[in-house]
Tab-separated table of C-alpha atoms (C1' of nucleotides) in Angstrom:
chain	number	residue	atom	x	y	z
A	1	MET	CA	92.342	72.544	66.100
A	2	ASP	CA	95.450	71.325	67.883
A	3	ALA	CA	97.559	73.069	65.275
A	4	GLU	CA	98.045	75.944	67.624
A	5	ILE	CA	99.472	73.882	70.429
A	6	ARG	CA	101.680	71.895	68.075
A	7	GLU	CA	103.028	75.107	66.647
A	8	LYS	CA	103.721	76.479	70.085
A	9	ILE	CA	105.651	73.396	71.147
A	10	ALA	CA	107.620	73.112	67.941
A	11	GLY	CA	108.522	76.775	68.074
A	12	GLU	CA	109.722	76.541	71.610
A	13	VAL	CA	111.829	73.504	70.851
A	14	VAL	CA	113.534	75.141	67.908
A	15	LEU	CA	114.271	78.370	69.738
A	16	SER	CA	115.483	76.663	72.850
A	17	ALA	CA	119.158	76.617	73.665
A	18	HIS	CA	118.478	73.002	74.631
A	19	PRO	CA	116.012	71.529	72.151
A	20	GLY	CA	116.277	68.100	73.706
A	21	ARG	CA	115.471	69.286	77.190
A	22	THR	CA	112.560	71.249	75.863
A	23	LEU	CA	111.212	68.187	74.098
A	24	ARG	CA	111.476	66.380	77.377
A	25	LYS	CA	109.707	69.149	79.225
A	26	TRP	CA	106.717	68.786	76.946
A	27	ARG	CA	106.662	65.027	77.086
A	28	GLU	CA	106.569	65.293	80.859
A	29	ASP	CA	103.800	67.830	80.606
A	30	PHE	CA	101.771	65.342	78.636
A	31	GLU	CA	102.723	62.620	81.090
A	32	ILE	CA	103.775	60.260	78.363
A	33	SER	CA	106.644	57.814	78.813
A	34	GLN	CA	109.534	57.477	76.397
A	35	ARG	CA	108.457	53.915	75.806
A	36	ASP	CA	104.890	54.800	74.828
A	37	LEU	CA	106.021	57.610	72.617
A	38	ALA	CA	108.630	55.400	70.971
A	39	ARG	CA	106.016	52.728	70.362
A	40	HIS	CA	103.709	55.263	68.771
A	41	LEU	CA	106.474	56.616	66.569
A	42	GLU	CA	107.467	53.070	65.643
A	43	THR	CA	110.921	53.334	67.041
A	44	VAL	CA	112.742	52.410	70.259
A	45	PRO	CA	113.003	54.305	73.540
A	46	SER	CA	116.715	54.864	73.207
A	47	VAL	CA	116.087	57.083	70.211
A	48	ILE	CA	113.853	59.310	72.295
A	49	SER	CA	116.362	59.329	75.083
A	50	ASP	CA	119.198	60.183	72.729
A	51	TYR	CA	117.369	63.240	71.507
A	52	GLU	CA	116.249	64.394	74.902
A	53	SER	CA	119.727	64.071	76.320
A	54	GLU	CA	120.990	65.971	73.301
A	55	ARG	CA	123.310	63.435	71.930
A	56	ARG	CA	121.952	65.034	68.739
A	57	ALA	CA	122.132	68.751	69.331
A	58	SER	CA	120.111	69.960	66.379
A	59	PRO	CA	117.239	67.619	65.596
A	60	GLY	CA	115.710	68.055	62.156
A	61	ALA	CA	112.329	69.562	61.456
A	62	GLY	CA	111.003	66.161	60.465
A	63	PHE	CA	111.855	64.551	63.737
A	64	ILE	CA	110.497	67.416	65.816
A	65	ARG	CA	107.288	67.367	63.826
A	66	ARG	CA	106.789	63.647	64.387
A	67	TYR	CA	107.677	63.901	68.058
A	68	VAL	CA	105.205	66.719	68.686
A	69	GLN	CA	102.533	65.050	66.610
A	70	GLY	CA	103.106	61.915	68.659
A	71	LEU	CA	102.520	63.763	71.913
A	72	VAL	CA	99.280	65.248	70.654
A	73	ASP	CA	98.121	61.940	69.174
A	74	LEU	CA	98.676	60.069	72.393
A	75	ASP	CA	97.016	62.835	74.344
A	76	THR	CA	93.997	62.469	72.097
A	77	LEU	CA	93.902	58.752	72.808
A	78	HIS	CA	93.936	59.579	76.496
A	79	GLY	CA	90.944	61.868	76.102
A	80	SER	CA	92.797	65.089	75.284
A	81	ARG	CA	93.688	65.720	78.877
A	82	VAL	CA	96.253	68.296	77.920
A	83	GLY	CA	94.906	69.303	74.538
A	84	GLN	CA	91.598	70.398	75.963
A	85	ARG	CA	93.352	73.179	77.744
A	86	LEU	CA	94.028	75.128	74.567
A	87	GLY	CA	90.392	76.089	74.108
A	88	ALA	CA	90.298	78.121	70.889
A	89	ARG	CA	89.940	81.612	72.212
A	90	PRO	CA	87.312	83.599	70.354
A	91	HIS	CA	88.061	86.452	67.999
A	92	SER	CA	86.994	90.028	68.457
A	93	GLU	CA	83.507	90.903	67.444
A	94	GLY	CA	83.341	91.512	63.738
A	95	ILE	CA	86.034	88.995	62.835
A	96	LEU	CA	84.291	85.999	61.329
A	97	GLY	CA	87.376	84.000	60.619
A	98	MET	CA	91.021	84.155	59.746
A	99	GLN	CA	93.840	81.910	58.740
A	100	GLU	CA	97.557	82.011	58.111
A	101	PHE	CA	98.779	79.930	55.205
A	102	SER	CA	101.955	78.012	55.783
A	103	VAL	CA	103.189	78.753	52.285
A	104	ALA	CA	102.552	81.650	49.955
A	105	VAL	CA	99.378	81.315	47.887
A	106	PRO	CA	99.077	83.032	44.493
A	107	LEU	CA	96.282	85.577	44.631
A	108	LYS	CA	95.053	84.146	41.354
A	109	ALA	CA	94.492	80.716	42.913
A	110	PHE	CA	92.851	82.331	45.913
A	111	ALA	CA	90.463	84.231	43.677
A	112	GLU	CA	89.528	81.148	41.672
A	113	ARG	CA	88.777	79.280	44.860
A	114	LEU	CA	86.204	81.954	45.701
A	115	ASP	CA	84.879	82.443	42.164
A	116	ALA	CA	85.990	86.021	42.591
A	117	LYS	CA	86.726	88.442	39.788
A	118	ALA	CA	88.795	91.574	39.836
A	119	VAL	CA	87.208	94.998	39.820
A	120	GLY	CA	89.502	97.725	38.607
A	121	ARG	CA	92.818	97.575	36.879
A	122	ILE	CA	95.180	96.123	39.470
A	123	GLY	CA	96.608	92.768	38.419
A	124	LEU	CA	96.483	89.618	40.514
A	125	SER	CA	100.124	88.690	40.154
A	126	ARG	CA	101.067	88.573	43.804
A	127	ASP	CA	101.066	86.129	46.665
A	128	ILE	CA	99.140	86.270	49.895
A	129	HIS	CA	99.996	84.652	53.205
A	130	GLY	CA	96.629	84.564	54.890
A	131	TYR	CA	93.194	86.135	55.068
A	132	THR	CA	90.748	87.716	57.490
A	133	LEU	CA	87.002	87.599	56.988
A	134	LEU	CA	85.203	90.573	58.498
A	135	ASP	CA	81.633	91.588	58.991
A	136	ALA	CA	82.002	95.091	57.621
A	137	PRO	CA	79.494	97.062	59.709
A	138	ARG	CA	80.375	95.368	62.961
A	139	ALA	CA	84.093	95.493	62.300
A	140	ILE	CA	84.017	99.178	61.544
A	141	LEU	CA	81.969	99.880	64.634
A	142	SER	CA	83.745	97.709	67.147
A	143	ILE	CA	87.351	97.540	66.012
A	144	ASP	CA	89.273	100.578	67.100
A	145	ALA	CA	92.913	101.366	66.465
A	146	ALA	CA	94.161	99.067	69.193
A	147	HIS	CA	92.404	96.081	67.680
A	148	TYR	CA	93.656	96.525	64.171
A	149	VAL	CA	96.620	94.385	65.053
A	150	GLU	CA	94.242	91.539	65.502
A	151	VAL	CA	92.772	91.975	62.063
A	152	TYR	CA	96.161	91.639	60.465
A	153	GLY	CA	97.239	88.675	62.514
A	154	TRP	CA	100.774	87.655	61.739
A	155	THR	CA	101.135	89.160	58.324
A	156	THR	CA	99.794	92.095	56.356
A	157	GLN	CA	100.328	90.163	53.167
A	158	ARG	CA	96.787	88.923	53.427
A	159	ALA	CA	93.380	89.308	51.848
A	160	LEU	CA	90.782	91.211	53.803
A	161	ILE	CA	87.381	89.833	52.939
A	162	PHE	CA	84.443	92.040	53.855
A	163	ALA	CA	80.964	90.588	54.208
A	164	ASN	CA	77.776	92.632	54.355
A	165	VAL	CA	79.098	95.509	52.322
A	166	ARG	CA	76.702	97.554	50.280
A	167	TYR	CA	78.836	99.947	48.280
A	168	GLY	CA	82.245	99.088	49.647
A	169	ARG	CA	82.998	102.637	50.374
A	170	SER	CA	83.646	102.662	54.079
A	171	PRO	CA	85.888	99.575	54.085
A	172	MET	CA	88.116	101.126	51.454
A	173	VAL	CA	88.156	104.431	53.261
A	174	ALA	CA	89.185	102.655	56.440
A	175	ILE	CA	92.017	100.941	54.587
A	176	ARG	CA	93.039	104.206	53.058
A	177	ALA	CA	93.199	105.771	56.489
A	178	HIS	CA	95.128	103.016	58.188
A	179	PRO	CA	98.907	102.638	57.928
A	180	LEU	CA	98.744	98.847	57.546
A	181	LYS	CA	97.641	97.756	54.096
A	182	PRO	CA	96.353	94.364	53.010
A	183	ALA	CA	97.619	92.673	49.850
A	184	ALA	CA	94.081	92.327	48.500
A	185	VAL	CA	90.483	93.181	49.328
A	186	VAL	CA	87.472	91.013	48.596
A	187	PHE	CA	83.836	92.022	48.887
A	188	ALA	CA	81.507	89.129	49.582
A	189	ASN	CA	78.197	89.417	47.845
A	190	PRO	CA	78.134	93.219	47.640
A	191	GLY	CA	75.579	95.499	46.066
A	192	ARG	CA	76.609	98.007	43.463
A	193	ILE	CA	80.216	99.016	44.016
A	194	ASP	CA	80.929	102.664	44.635
A	195	PRO	CA	83.317	104.111	42.026
A	196	LEU	CA	85.221	105.755	44.846
A	197	ALA	CA	86.002	102.340	46.297
A	198	ILE	CA	87.530	101.327	42.987
A	199	ARG	CA	89.495	104.536	42.754
A	200	LEU	CA	90.853	104.037	46.242
A	201	SER	CA	91.912	100.489	45.444
A	202	GLU	CA	93.817	101.794	42.442
A	203	VAL	CA	95.424	104.601	44.347
A	204	GLU	CA	96.533	102.182	47.025
A	205	ASN	CA	97.547	99.600	44.440
A	206	ILE	CA	95.465	96.969	46.219
A	207	PRO	CA	93.550	94.549	44.012
A	208	LEU	CA	89.813	94.658	44.644
A	209	LEU	CA	87.774	91.522	44.042
A	210	THR	CA	84.151	90.566	44.358
A	211	THR	CA	82.503	87.209	44.824
A	212	ALA	CA	78.869	86.209	44.933
A	213	LEU	CA	79.499	83.708	47.715
A	214	PRO	CA	78.149	84.324	51.219
A	215	ALA	CA	80.462	84.377	54.221
A	216	PRO	CA	79.895	80.815	55.497
A	217	THR	CA	80.625	79.329	52.073
A	218	ILE	CA	83.791	81.361	51.876
A	219	LEU	CA	85.027	79.933	55.148
A	220	GLU	CA	84.288	76.423	53.950
A	221	ARG	CA	86.110	76.855	50.704
A	222	LEU	CA	89.152	78.372	52.334
A	223	GLU	CA	89.241	75.727	54.997
A	224	GLU	CA	91.176	73.434	52.697
A	225	LEU	CA	93.756	75.536	50.998
B	48	MET	CA	109.603	90.603	73.379
B	49	ASP	CA	110.061	89.238	69.893
B	50	ALA	CA	110.223	85.754	71.359
B	51	GLU	CA	106.594	85.300	70.552
B	52	ILE	CA	106.944	86.035	66.875
B	53	ARG	CA	110.078	83.931	66.582
B	54	GLU	CA	108.301	81.042	68.207
B	55	LYS	CA	105.371	81.399	65.888
B	56	ILE	CA	107.556	81.354	62.792
B	57	ALA	CA	109.722	78.488	63.942
B	58	GLY	CA	106.674	76.445	64.866
B	59	GLU	CA	105.062	77.011	61.542
B	60	VAL	CA	108.209	76.056	59.694
B	61	VAL	CA	108.615	72.815	61.579
B	62	LEU	CA	104.993	71.770	61.174
B	63	SER	CA	104.825	72.715	57.541
B	64	ALA	CA	104.749	70.027	54.902
B	65	HIS	CA	107.188	72.310	53.096
B	66	PRO	CA	109.540	73.860	55.655
B	67	GLY	CA	111.582	75.542	52.956
B	68	ARG	CA	108.647	77.239	51.341
B	69	THR	CA	107.447	78.391	54.722
B	70	LEU	CA	110.837	79.893	55.491
B	71	ARG	CA	110.620	81.701	52.212
B	72	LYS	CA	107.125	82.942	52.961
B	73	TRP	CA	108.373	84.588	56.126
B	74	ARG	CA	111.439	86.076	54.534
B	75	GLU	CA	109.178	87.642	51.926
B	76	ASP	CA	106.919	88.898	54.666
B	77	PHE	CA	109.880	90.664	56.192
B	78	GLU	CA	110.927	91.899	52.779
B	79	ILE	CA	114.486	90.772	53.240
B	80	SER	CA	116.568	89.488	50.340
B	81	GLN	CA	118.412	86.181	50.385
B	82	ARG	CA	121.619	88.114	49.948
B	83	ASP	CA	121.081	90.337	52.966
B	84	LEU	CA	120.012	87.436	55.099
B	85	ALA	CA	123.001	85.381	53.979
B	86	ARG	CA	125.315	88.247	54.770
B	87	HIS	CA	123.850	88.589	58.231
B	88	LEU	CA	124.145	84.860	58.867
B	89	GLU	CA	127.715	84.926	57.573
B	90	THR	CA	127.071	82.529	54.772
B	91	VAL	CA	126.312	82.703	51.058
B	92	PRO	CA	122.984	83.185	49.291
B	93	SER	CA	123.025	79.758	47.716
B	94	VAL	CA	122.688	78.217	51.149
B	95	ILE	CA	119.494	80.154	51.751
B	96	SER	CA	118.218	79.233	48.340
B	97	ASP	CA	119.017	75.564	48.848
B	98	TYR	CA	116.919	75.469	51.992
B	99	GLU	CA	114.046	77.432	50.607
B	100	SER	CA	113.872	75.287	47.518
B	101	GLU	CA	113.998	72.245	49.778
B	102	ARG	CA	117.093	70.670	48.453
B	103	ARG	CA	117.377	69.812	52.143
B	104	ALA	CA	113.980	68.559	53.217
B	105	SER	CA	114.395	68.588	56.966
B	106	PRO	CA	116.476	71.524	58.140
B	107	GLY	CA	117.853	71.208	61.661
B	108	ALA	CA	116.667	73.168	64.642
B	109	GLY	CA	119.905	75.092	64.681
B	110	PHE	CA	119.558	76.342	61.164
B	111	ILE	CA	115.918	77.299	61.584
B	112	ARG	CA	116.733	79.137	64.766
B	113	ARG	CA	119.481	81.150	63.117
B	114	TYR	CA	117.362	81.860	60.062
B	115	VAL	CA	114.429	83.152	62.118
B	116	GLN	CA	116.688	85.105	64.410
B	117	GLY	CA	118.247	86.632	61.338
B	118	LEU	CA	114.898	87.811	60.036
B	119	VAL	CA	114.042	89.435	63.342
B	120	ASP	CA	117.497	90.969	63.711
B	121	LEU	CA	117.385	92.545	60.290
B	122	ASP	CA	113.860	93.740	60.915
B	123	THR	CA	115.085	95.440	64.042
B	124	LEU	CA	117.807	97.165	62.078
B	125	HIS	CA	115.129	98.383	59.694
B	126	GLY	CA	113.155	99.891	62.531
B	127	SER	CA	111.073	96.828	63.430
B	128	ARG	CA	108.714	97.374	60.555
B	129	VAL	CA	107.289	93.900	60.918
B	130	GLY	CA	108.131	93.258	64.534
B	131	GLN	CA	106.152	96.240	65.690
B	132	ARG	CA	103.027	94.536	64.572
B	133	LEU	CA	103.196	91.925	67.348
B	134	GLY	CA	102.460	94.510	70.022
B	135	ALA	CA	102.456	92.408	73.175
B	136	ARG	CA	98.770	91.994	73.775
B	137	PRO	CA	97.871	92.667	77.392
B	138	HIS	CA	96.823	90.019	79.855
B	139	SER	CA	93.505	89.782	81.574
B	140	GLU	CA	92.990	91.975	84.549
B	141	GLY	CA	94.483	90.388	87.594
B	142	ILE	CA	97.320	88.678	85.781
B	143	LEU	CA	100.475	90.597	86.575
B	144	GLY	CA	102.827	88.437	84.613
B	145	MET	CA	103.503	84.973	83.360
B	146	GLN	CA	106.189	83.010	81.647
B	147	GLU	CA	106.790	79.599	80.166
B	148	PHE	CA	110.222	78.139	80.788
B	149	SER	CA	111.808	76.411	77.863
B	150	VAL	CA	113.198	73.674	80.051
B	151	ALA	CA	112.006	72.201	83.319
B	152	VAL	CA	113.118	74.137	86.400
B	153	PRO	CA	113.486	72.385	89.766
B	154	LEU	CA	111.027	73.872	92.222
B	155	LYS	CA	113.882	74.087	94.672
B	156	ALA	CA	115.853	76.417	92.402
B	157	PHE	CA	112.726	78.438	91.766
B	158	ALA	CA	112.134	78.843	95.488
B	159	GLU	CA	115.702	79.923	96.138
B	160	ARG	CA	115.446	82.523	93.435
B	161	LEU	CA	112.524	84.065	95.311
B	162	ASP	CA	113.935	83.561	98.813
B	163	ALA	CA	110.816	81.506	99.419
B	164	LYS	CA	110.387	78.871	102.106
B	165	ALA	CA	107.937	76.040	102.251
B	166	VAL	CA	104.940	76.129	104.554
B	167	GLY	CA	103.563	72.737	105.370
B	168	ARG	CA	104.916	69.296	104.788
B	169	ILE	CA	104.935	68.907	101.012
B	170	GLY	CA	108.444	68.451	99.599
B	171	LEU	CA	109.917	70.558	96.822
B	172	SER	CA	111.221	67.684	94.738
B	173	ARG	CA	109.440	68.435	91.533
B	174	ASP	CA	109.916	70.481	88.397
B	175	ILE	CA	107.867	73.379	87.120
B	176	HIS	CA	107.497	74.592	83.565
B	177	GLY	CA	106.329	78.146	84.084
B	178	TYR	CA	104.606	80.531	86.442
B	179	THR	CA	101.745	82.999	86.660
B	180	LEU	CA	101.764	85.976	88.968
B	181	LEU	CA	98.288	87.034	90.069
B	182	ASP	CA	96.850	89.880	92.028
B	183	ALA	CA	94.712	87.753	94.292
B	184	PRO	CA	91.695	89.997	94.920
B	185	ARG	CA	91.414	91.193	91.354
B	186	ALA	CA	92.011	87.759	89.899
B	187	ILE	CA	89.337	86.213	92.038
B	188	LEU	CA	86.891	88.935	91.130
B	189	SER	CA	87.507	89.236	87.436
B	190	ILE	CA	88.580	85.818	86.262
B	191	ASP	CA	85.629	83.563	85.671
B	192	ALA	CA	85.640	79.968	84.509
B	193	ALA	CA	86.228	80.862	80.880
B	194	HIS	CA	89.382	82.776	81.720
B	195	TYR	CA	91.002	80.139	83.857
B	196	VAL	CA	92.592	78.757	80.752
B	197	GLU	CA	94.520	81.941	80.489
B	198	VAL	CA	95.881	81.642	83.986
B	199	TYR	CA	97.338	78.271	83.212
B	200	GLY	CA	98.798	79.270	79.891
B	201	TRP	CA	100.395	76.352	78.139
B	202	THR	CA	101.048	74.103	81.068
B	203	THR	CA	99.550	73.352	84.450
B	204	GLN	CA	102.960	72.319	85.709
B	205	ARG	CA	103.511	75.838	86.896
B	206	ALA	CA	103.736	77.908	90.032
B	207	LEU	CA	100.843	80.211	90.791
B	208	ILE	CA	102.142	83.211	92.656
B	209	PHE	CA	99.534	85.253	94.485
B	210	ALA	CA	100.225	88.839	95.458
B	211	ASN	CA	98.152	90.837	97.920
B	212	VAL	CA	96.962	87.871	99.912
B	213	ARG	CA	96.151	88.326	103.558
B	214	TYR	CA	95.443	84.847	104.876
B	215	GLY	CA	95.736	82.847	101.685
B	216	ARG	CA	92.442	81.244	102.241
B	217	SER	CA	90.477	82.209	99.155
B	218	PRO	CA	93.247	81.421	96.686
B	219	MET	CA	93.597	77.914	98.069
B	220	VAL	CA	89.852	77.433	98.086
B	221	ALA	CA	89.716	78.500	94.463
B	222	ILE	CA	92.412	75.996	93.589
B	223	ARG	CA	90.616	73.331	95.544
B	224	ALA	CA	87.465	74.032	93.591
B	225	HIS	CA	89.012	74.091	90.157
B	226	PRO	CA	89.824	70.960	88.159
B	227	LEU	CA	93.184	72.311	86.941
B	228	LYS	CA	95.864	72.219	89.617
B	229	PRO	CA	99.165	74.067	89.693
B	230	ALA	CA	102.405	72.333	90.631
B	231	ALA	CA	103.102	74.865	93.366
B	232	VAL	CA	101.605	77.910	95.052
B	233	VAL	CA	103.536	80.930	96.289
B	234	PHE	CA	102.187	83.728	98.445
B	235	ALA	CA	104.009	87.006	97.969
B	236	ASN	CA	104.411	88.982	101.118
B	237	PRO	CA	101.346	87.596	102.899
B	238	GLY	CA	100.056	88.283	106.367
B	239	ARG	CA	99.481	85.455	108.794
B	240	ILE	CA	98.675	82.295	106.879
B	241	ASP	CA	95.352	80.638	107.581
B	242	PRO	CA	95.779	77.042	108.806
B	243	LEU	CA	93.048	75.997	106.401
B	244	ALA	CA	95.180	77.153	103.483
B	245	ILE	CA	97.969	74.893	104.686
B	246	ARG	CA	95.592	72.002	105.148
B	247	LEU	CA	94.259	72.457	101.641
B	248	SER	CA	97.740	72.520	100.205
B	249	GLU	CA	98.469	69.225	101.908
B	250	VAL	CA	95.231	67.641	100.813
B	251	GLU	CA	95.916	68.665	97.246
B	252	ASN	CA	99.568	67.711	97.524
B	253	ILE	CA	100.598	71.104	96.246
B	254	PRO	CA	103.648	72.686	97.876
B	255	LEU	CA	102.858	76.034	99.467
B	256	LEU	CA	105.604	78.636	99.691
B	257	THR	CA	105.900	82.153	101.001
B	258	THR	CA	108.282	84.922	100.131
B	259	ALA	CA	108.700	88.368	101.569
B	260	LEU	CA	109.364	89.887	98.151
B	261	PRO	CA	106.802	92.217	96.580
B	262	ALA	CA	105.343	91.501	93.142
B	263	PRO	CA	107.586	93.751	91.035
B	264	THR	CA	110.737	92.287	92.523
B	265	ILE	CA	109.442	88.821	91.828
B	266	LEU	CA	108.972	89.633	88.165
B	267	GLU	CA	112.486	91.023	87.969
B	268	ARG	CA	114.060	88.012	89.572
B	269	LEU	CA	112.185	85.580	87.375
B	270	GLU	CA	112.973	87.547	84.256
B	271	GLU	CA	116.299	85.806	83.944
B	272	LEU	CA	115.705	82.189	84.692
C	282	DC	C1'	114.189	40.299	95.882
C	283	DC	C1'	112.386	39.716	91.426
C	284	DA	C1'	109.542	41.694	87.952
C	285	DT	C1'	108.302	45.590	85.520
C	286	DG	C1'	108.546	50.141	83.791
C	287	DT	C1'	111.419	54.004	82.803
C	288	DT	C1'	115.431	56.135	81.318
C	289	DA	C1'	120.565	56.479	80.124
C	290	DT	C1'	124.702	55.217	77.525
C	291	DC	C1'	127.107	53.723	73.694
C	292	DG	C1'	129.024	51.321	69.338
C	293	DT	C1'	127.887	51.255	64.745
C	294	DC	C1'	126.591	52.669	60.076
C	295	DA	C1'	124.033	54.590	56.080
C	296	DC	C1'	122.692	58.622	54.403
C	297	DA	C1'	121.147	63.559	54.862
C	298	DT	C1'	122.486	67.809	56.302
C	299	DG	C1'	125.299	71.809	56.218
C	300	DT	C1'	128.383	74.384	53.729
C	301	DC	C1'	130.968	76.450	49.917
C	302	DG	C1'	132.057	78.153	45.302
C	303	DA	C1'	131.250	78.436	40.458
C	304	DA	C1'	128.141	78.839	36.887
C	305	DT	C1'	123.637	80.142	35.158
C	306	DG	C1'	119.238	82.401	34.870
C	307	DT	C1'	115.886	86.701	35.590
C	308	DG	C1'	114.533	91.419	35.798
C	309	DC	C1'	115.157	96.163	36.474
C	310	DT	C1'	117.317	100.570	35.283
C	311	DG	C1'	120.435	104.031	33.859
D	10	DC	C1'	122.572	96.698	26.296
D	11	DA	C1'	125.606	96.710	29.986
D	12	DG	C1'	125.491	96.454	34.766
D	13	DC	C1'	123.656	95.326	38.996
D	14	DA	C1'	120.890	93.024	42.423
D	15	DC	C1'	118.539	88.997	43.157
D	16	DA	C1'	117.796	84.242	42.883
D	17	DT	C1'	118.664	79.217	41.325
D	18	DT	C1'	121.134	75.054	40.346
D	19	DC	C1'	124.669	71.932	41.091
D	20	DG	C1'	129.116	69.297	42.265
D	21	DA	C1'	131.732	68.234	46.113
D	22	DC	C1'	132.856	66.864	50.736
D	23	DA	C1'	133.107	66.678	55.963
D	24	DT	C1'	130.333	66.033	59.723
D	25	DG	C1'	126.172	65.104	62.149
D	26	DT	C1'	121.758	63.159	62.183
D	27	DG	C1'	118.747	59.366	62.429
D	28	DA	C1'	118.259	54.835	63.554
D	29	DC	C1'	118.888	50.244	66.024
D	30	DG	C1'	120.122	46.972	69.516
D	31	DA	C1'	122.641	45.647	73.619
D	32	DT	C1'	123.522	46.738	78.177
D	33	DA	C1'	122.998	48.915	82.497
D	34	DA	C1'	121.256	51.957	86.081
D	35	DC	C1'	117.172	53.210	88.657
D	36	DA	C1'	112.904	53.333	90.921
D	37	DT	C1'	108.372	51.108	92.410
D	38	DG	C1'	105.694	47.730	94.126
D	39	DG	C1'	104.004	42.888	94.516
DNA sequence: CCATGTTATCGTCACATGTCGAATGTGCTG
DNA sequence: CAGCACATTCGACATGTGACGATAACATGG
């Protein structure tokens, strides 16, 4: 939701040579006064001012988080005047959903969440940092080389979940062909799995999992992880 | 360049309920050891470990910045294995360039940088937080309502710079029509300015500036600001 | 000009961060 | 198993953050 904008602001603040001034820039952008923000954060305006004027040169993650959250909260109270402008840009065709986890998630836990079981001999003792859910036929048709970046988002240490696969052959072939490799592959509600798909997963050392769940349920379950 | 990925990481770390674990996640993503990172940051591995295990719960902006910069630096030394994957996605047609400043920039300073002078009576006593450089004809043709968000990026407190304008009439009409307003408008190397454009700028209380510089020069000059 | 809203400055103080070095696990590999 | 690379845990200590309240400097507008 507003996670994207919060992340953007926080990132900019941290990278800035003048974190305080950057905080101020954003507060001004939201048209929120020090007093209102202080009230919302249950503190006093001088604290805000001290940070913005960089009496404290390196504010801690906790403070930045609360400050940014405060801006977004107050904006929401004011009818999301600024927040509305983010507007969740849509994914490419074929990408049904994706997410980056903020901490590493054991593949084992991920699999349990989806009632997925391993096919083939590769163990599940690794972590993943995100996932992408793809509609296999559409993804393979409409995602050319240039768009692969989008599939992998910010990390390749992710699970690629393919929906609408019959034998799982073409997805695995595509992975085989591409230089970027996922950390795991999941087939959602597949038919009978092609032995070649399994062989490829073993050659590539990428765990292959299957689940009986349909795509929408998968998104739901992964929502809270 | 890699500013985008650094921002992303830093933002995620700050917002995370477990900043340390998120730092670790990214270091693992880059496949860099604590020892190497410590060496690069001119410190000892235990420091890295302490943060990642959250012995310190709220690392300061300075530390996070150095840590993230370290990851990207080392990745660059390794041939940008991870960094390559960002791949600067292209803008919409008609958008020649845009930037978000990390601190507020006085419009006056901005104008001087571009050798721009004000047209009309609106003063330049305000700050801007970024700019977008547009090819006027193409932008007006190809950017529909849904894409306006993109023009404004993360903040509306920005200068819209239009290149290839003749009279400046349609750009100002477009601004007049749209609910989102920029903080300033610049015409790059225009012909004779239509009086209506000036009137509109005054009605909207948006300073209107002109510069003789062509678009590429503008991008160069704003690069370092 | 007085009230109100907004921001800046500063003294103070507890406690967390930032940093190091030494010691203590793991796990791989020759 | 010895040796190495990698990671963790912990004691110690200086400095900076995080917080508050008091005071003052500014606009803005009744």
